[in-house]
Tab-separated table of C-alpha atoms in Angstrom:
chain	number	residue	atom	x	y	z
A	231	MET	CA	-35.696	-119.290	-10.294
A	232	ILE	CA	-35.477	-119.527	-6.494
A	233	LYS	CA	-35.220	-115.723	-6.191
A	234	ARG	CA	-38.290	-115.280	-8.372
A	235	THR	CA	-40.241	-117.789	-6.268
A	236	VAL	CA	-39.296	-115.998	-3.048
A	237	ILE	CA	-40.418	-112.637	-4.479
A	238	LEU	CA	-43.744	-114.094	-5.600
A	239	PHE	CA	-44.216	-115.691	-2.179
A	240	LEU	CA	-43.575	-112.365	-0.411
A	241	LEU	CA	-45.959	-110.556	-2.738
A	242	LEU	CA	-48.613	-113.160	-1.988
A	243	ILE	CA	-48.149	-112.668	1.767
A	244	MET	CA	-48.433	-108.876	1.370
A	245	LEU	CA	-51.590	-109.276	-0.697
A	246	VAL	CA	-53.177	-111.528	1.931
A	247	MET	CA	-52.276	-109.063	4.674
A	248	MET	CA	-53.747	-106.133	2.721
A	249	ILE	CA	-56.984	-108.020	2.109
A	250	SER	CA	-57.155	-109.031	5.762
A	251	CYS	CA	-56.615	-105.448	6.971
A	252	GLY	CA	-59.200	-104.141	4.543
A	253	THR	CA	-61.723	-106.698	5.749
A	254	LYS	CA	-61.116	-105.790	9.412
A	255	GLU	CA	-61.523	-102.093	8.691
A	256	GLU	CA	-64.737	-102.731	6.804
A	257	LYS	CA	-66.146	-104.885	9.610
A	258	LYS	CA	-65.151	-102.339	12.234
A	259	MET	CA	-66.846	-99.501	10.377
A	260	LYS	CA	-69.919	-101.625	9.654
A	261	PHE	CA	-70.455	-102.157	13.400
A	262	PHE	CA	-69.651	-98.517	14.133
A	263	ASN	CA	-72.031	-97.126	11.507
A	264	LYS	CA	-74.801	-99.459	12.661
A	265	GLY	CA	-74.212	-98.235	16.212
A	266	ASN	CA	-74.509	-94.630	15.044
A	267	ALA	CA	-77.799	-95.384	13.301
A	268	LEU	CA	-79.183	-97.033	16.444
A	269	PHE	CA	-77.977	-94.092	18.531
A	270	GLU	CA	-79.864	-91.656	16.304
A	271	LYS	CA	-83.012	-93.787	16.698
A	272	GLY	CA	-82.647	-93.728	20.486
A	273	ASP	CA	-81.982	-97.471	20.774
A	274	TYR	CA	-79.074	-97.009	23.152
A	275	VAL	CA	-78.828	-100.570	24.470
A	276	LYS	CA	-78.301	-102.032	21.004
A	277	ALA	CA	-76.035	-99.128	20.019
A	278	VAL	CA	-73.694	-99.982	22.911
A	279	LEU	CA	-73.402	-103.552	21.639
A	280	GLU	CA	-72.474	-102.396	18.135
A	281	PHE	CA	-69.834	-99.963	19.366
A	282	LYS	CA	-68.357	-102.681	21.552
A	283	ASN	CA	-68.315	-105.022	18.547
A	284	SER	CA	-66.217	-102.483	16.649
A	285	LEU	CA	-63.818	-102.341	19.603
A	286	GLN	CA	-63.440	-106.111	19.516
A	287	ILE	CA	-61.870	-105.615	16.090
A	288	ASP	CA	-59.910	-102.455	16.946
A	289	PRO	CA	-59.415	-101.911	20.718
A	290	LYS	CA	-57.785	-98.537	20.012
A	291	PHE	CA	-60.726	-97.107	18.053
A	292	ALA	CA	-61.164	-93.742	19.800
A	293	ASP	CA	-64.371	-92.807	17.954
A	294	ALA	CA	-66.094	-95.940	19.271
A	295	TYR	CA	-65.171	-95.035	22.848
A	296	PHE	CA	-66.465	-91.518	22.225
A	297	MET	CA	-69.814	-92.794	20.971
A	298	LEU	CA	-70.042	-95.211	23.895
A	299	GLY	CA	-69.601	-92.191	26.131
A	300	LYS	CA	-72.389	-90.302	24.364
A	301	THR	CA	-74.652	-93.341	24.583
A	302	GLU	CA	-74.050	-93.774	28.310
A	303	LEU	CA	-74.610	-90.048	28.790
A	304	LYS	CA	-78.026	-90.358	27.147
A	305	GLN	CA	-78.827	-93.057	29.705
A	306	ARG	CA	-77.536	-90.816	32.525
A	307	ASN	CA	-74.749	-93.245	33.360
A	308	PHE	CA	-72.298	-90.439	34.052
A	309	LYS	CA	-69.487	-92.481	35.580
A	310	GLN	CA	-69.381	-94.885	32.637
A	311	ALA	CA	-69.658	-92.011	30.163
A	312	PHE	CA	-66.738	-90.208	31.778
A	313	GLY	CA	-64.594	-93.332	31.546
A	314	TYR	CA	-65.326	-93.802	27.856
A	315	PHE	CA	-64.718	-90.136	27.006
A	316	ARG	CA	-61.447	-90.165	28.884
A	317	GLN	CA	-60.352	-93.356	27.115
A	318	ALA	CA	-61.119	-91.763	23.733
A	319	ALA	CA	-59.042	-88.721	24.716
A	320	VAL	CA	-56.141	-90.901	25.882
A	321	LEU	CA	-56.115	-92.907	22.652
A	322	ASN	CA	-56.389	-89.753	20.552
A	323	PRO	CA	-55.325	-86.534	22.350
A	324	ASP	CA	-56.534	-84.587	19.311
A	325	HIS	CA	-60.095	-85.861	19.807
A	326	LEU	CA	-61.225	-82.474	21.112
A	327	ASP	CA	-64.912	-83.436	21.278
A	328	ALA	CA	-64.001	-86.180	23.744
A	329	GLN	CA	-61.853	-83.742	25.720
A	330	ALA	CA	-64.789	-81.307	25.871
A	331	GLU	CA	-67.130	-83.990	27.202
A	332	VAL	CA	-64.585	-84.889	29.879
A	333	ALA	CA	-64.420	-81.226	30.906
A	334	ARG	CA	-68.217	-80.909	30.918
A	335	ILE	CA	-68.611	-83.833	33.311
A	336	LEU	CA	-65.831	-82.449	35.512
A	337	VAL	CA	-67.754	-79.170	35.804
A	338	ALA	CA	-70.895	-81.074	36.801
A	339	ALA	CA	-68.812	-82.926	39.400
A	340	ARG	CA	-67.573	-79.539	40.717
A	341	GLN	CA	-63.998	-80.202	39.734
A	342	LYS	CA	-63.521	-76.829	38.079
A	343	ASP	CA	-59.732	-76.753	38.229
A	344	ARG	CA	-59.417	-80.025	36.311
A	345	ALA	CA	-62.120	-78.894	33.899
A	346	ARG	CA	-60.325	-75.585	33.288
A	347	GLU	CA	-57.056	-77.396	32.542
A	348	THR	CA	-58.826	-79.556	29.978
A	349	VAL	CA	-60.550	-76.561	28.389
A	350	ASP	CA	-57.224	-74.720	28.180
A	351	THR	CA	-55.758	-77.722	26.358
A	352	ILE	CA	-58.684	-77.785	23.909
A	353	LEU	CA	-58.597	-74.069	23.147
A	354	ALA	CA	-54.813	-74.064	22.788
A	355	LYS	CA	-55.218	-76.573	19.962
A	356	ASN	CA	-58.380	-75.029	18.505
A	357	PRO	CA	-59.471	-71.624	19.853
A	358	GLY	CA	-62.760	-71.901	17.972
A	359	HIS	CA	-63.802	-75.308	19.293
A	360	THR	CA	-67.499	-75.016	20.160
A	361	GLY	CA	-67.592	-77.648	22.890
A	362	GLY	CA	-64.555	-76.182	24.585
A	363	ARG	CA	-65.999	-72.671	24.534
A	364	LEU	CA	-69.322	-73.884	25.951
A	365	VAL	CA	-67.538	-75.531	28.877
A	366	GLN	CA	-65.445	-72.394	29.315
A	367	ALA	CA	-68.674	-70.389	29.620
A	368	SER	CA	-70.154	-72.851	32.113
A	369	ILE	CA	-67.070	-72.494	34.333
A	370	LEU	CA	-67.361	-68.706	34.200
A	371	LEU	CA	-71.058	-68.864	35.093
A	372	SER	CA	-70.323	-71.137	38.052
A	373	GLU	CA	-67.909	-68.452	39.251
A	374	LYS	CA	-70.614	-65.752	38.912
A	375	LYS	CA	-68.709	-64.099	36.070
A	376	ASN	CA	-71.832	-63.445	34.019
A	377	SER	CA	-70.459	-60.765	31.712
A	378	GLU	CA	-67.399	-62.834	30.794
A	379	ALA	CA	-69.506	-65.935	30.210
A	380	ARG	CA	-71.965	-63.982	28.087
A	381	ALA	CA	-69.132	-62.611	25.961
A	382	VAL	CA	-68.206	-66.192	25.058
A	383	LEU	CA	-71.821	-67.279	24.573
A	384	ASP	CA	-72.816	-64.272	22.476
A	385	VAL	CA	-70.081	-65.070	19.978
A	386	LEU	CA	-71.306	-68.663	19.703
A	387	TYR	CA	-74.875	-67.429	19.303
A	388	GLN	CA	-73.842	-65.047	16.526
A	389	GLU	CA	-72.022	-67.926	14.822
A	390	GLY	CA	-75.322	-69.807	14.643
A	391	GLU	CA	-74.812	-72.338	17.432
A	392	THR	CA	-78.153	-73.848	18.539
A	393	ARG	CA	-77.285	-76.419	21.210
A	394	PRO	CA	-79.607	-76.492	24.248
A	395	ASP	CA	-76.650	-75.778	26.545
A	396	LEU	CA	-76.057	-72.461	24.809
A	397	TYR	CA	-79.634	-71.264	25.312
A	398	ILE	CA	-79.750	-72.474	28.906
A	399	MET	CA	-76.531	-70.713	29.881
A	400	LEU	CA	-77.267	-67.547	27.925
A	401	ALA	CA	-80.783	-67.275	29.394
A	402	SER	CA	-79.428	-67.978	32.874
A	403	SER	CA	-76.881	-65.192	32.538
A	404	TYR	CA	-79.610	-62.694	31.571
A	405	ALA	CA	-81.943	-63.912	34.321
A	406	ALA	CA	-79.139	-63.441	36.865
A	407	ASP	CA	-78.943	-59.805	35.717
A	408	ASN	CA	-82.744	-59.474	36.068
A	409	ASP	CA	-83.284	-59.209	32.303
A	410	VAL	CA	-86.193	-61.652	32.390
A	411	GLY	CA	-87.555	-60.583	29.012
A	412	ARG	CA	-84.359	-61.474	27.188
A	413	ALA	CA	-84.066	-64.745	29.133
A	414	GLU	CA	-87.627	-65.685	28.161
A	415	ALA	CA	-87.053	-64.872	24.494
A	416	LEU	CA	-83.904	-67.007	24.404
A	417	LEU	CA	-85.615	-69.963	26.067
A	418	LYS	CA	-88.523	-69.783	23.624
A	419	GLU	CA	-86.092	-69.717	20.714
A	420	GLY	CA	-84.192	-72.605	22.261
A	421	VAL	CA	-87.373	-74.682	22.527
A	422	ASP	CA	-88.201	-73.932	18.886
A	423	ARG	CA	-84.720	-75.006	17.809
A	424	ASN	CA	-84.572	-78.034	20.151
A	425	PRO	CA	-88.137	-79.316	20.640
A	426	GLU	CA	-86.876	-82.528	22.269
A	427	ALA	CA	-84.841	-80.729	24.965
A	428	MET	CA	-86.938	-81.001	28.127
A	429	ALA	CA	-84.419	-78.983	30.150
A	430	LEU	CA	-85.286	-75.887	28.119
A	431	ARG	CA	-89.027	-76.376	28.675
A	432	LEU	CA	-88.534	-76.904	32.390
A	433	LEU	CA	-86.384	-73.801	32.700
A	434	LEU	CA	-88.969	-71.761	30.770
A	435	ALA	CA	-91.729	-73.063	33.064
A	436	SER	CA	-89.589	-72.190	36.072
A	437	LEU	CA	-89.096	-68.671	34.723
A	438	TYR	CA	-92.854	-68.224	34.403
């Protein structure tokens, strides 16, 4: 009788723990998903609050740190964004998108050696990772290795990649080789594919 009571008691504890864990996971994801929706609407201040709410429940939630980084990046808070991306990468070394964002900011900060190390890590794990290859191309362009950069970018273009960064770098590589016609065509296509990307419009205006 005592043994049966103990077993039932332990089962009850396990059931309570499972329910509790399920509830925490649901709450965490509810905050996270709401943050994503606000991010897509451009309401970055409120999105930050929701992502931080999810971290209150799970302080090791790498995806929340990643989205905080993207949100801060949208607000041009580069230092904060870098910190969040790096934290996401530390918590989950296989979060290659976070690693790529870290490398991208390092390139902008002219820390090419650190950026190259990060890109090498990304591509060693996933040679086809788009973000990693884009950063790889940006490093090559900064070193005036236009043909090598274009080889990377052309493959991404053929694969159907449409990010503004791709068009900007690809057009820049052609402009550097005095192929203004091709650069113009790429920028026009980039604007059509990314109508909200002001950098593409500004670069096209500069080309004209």
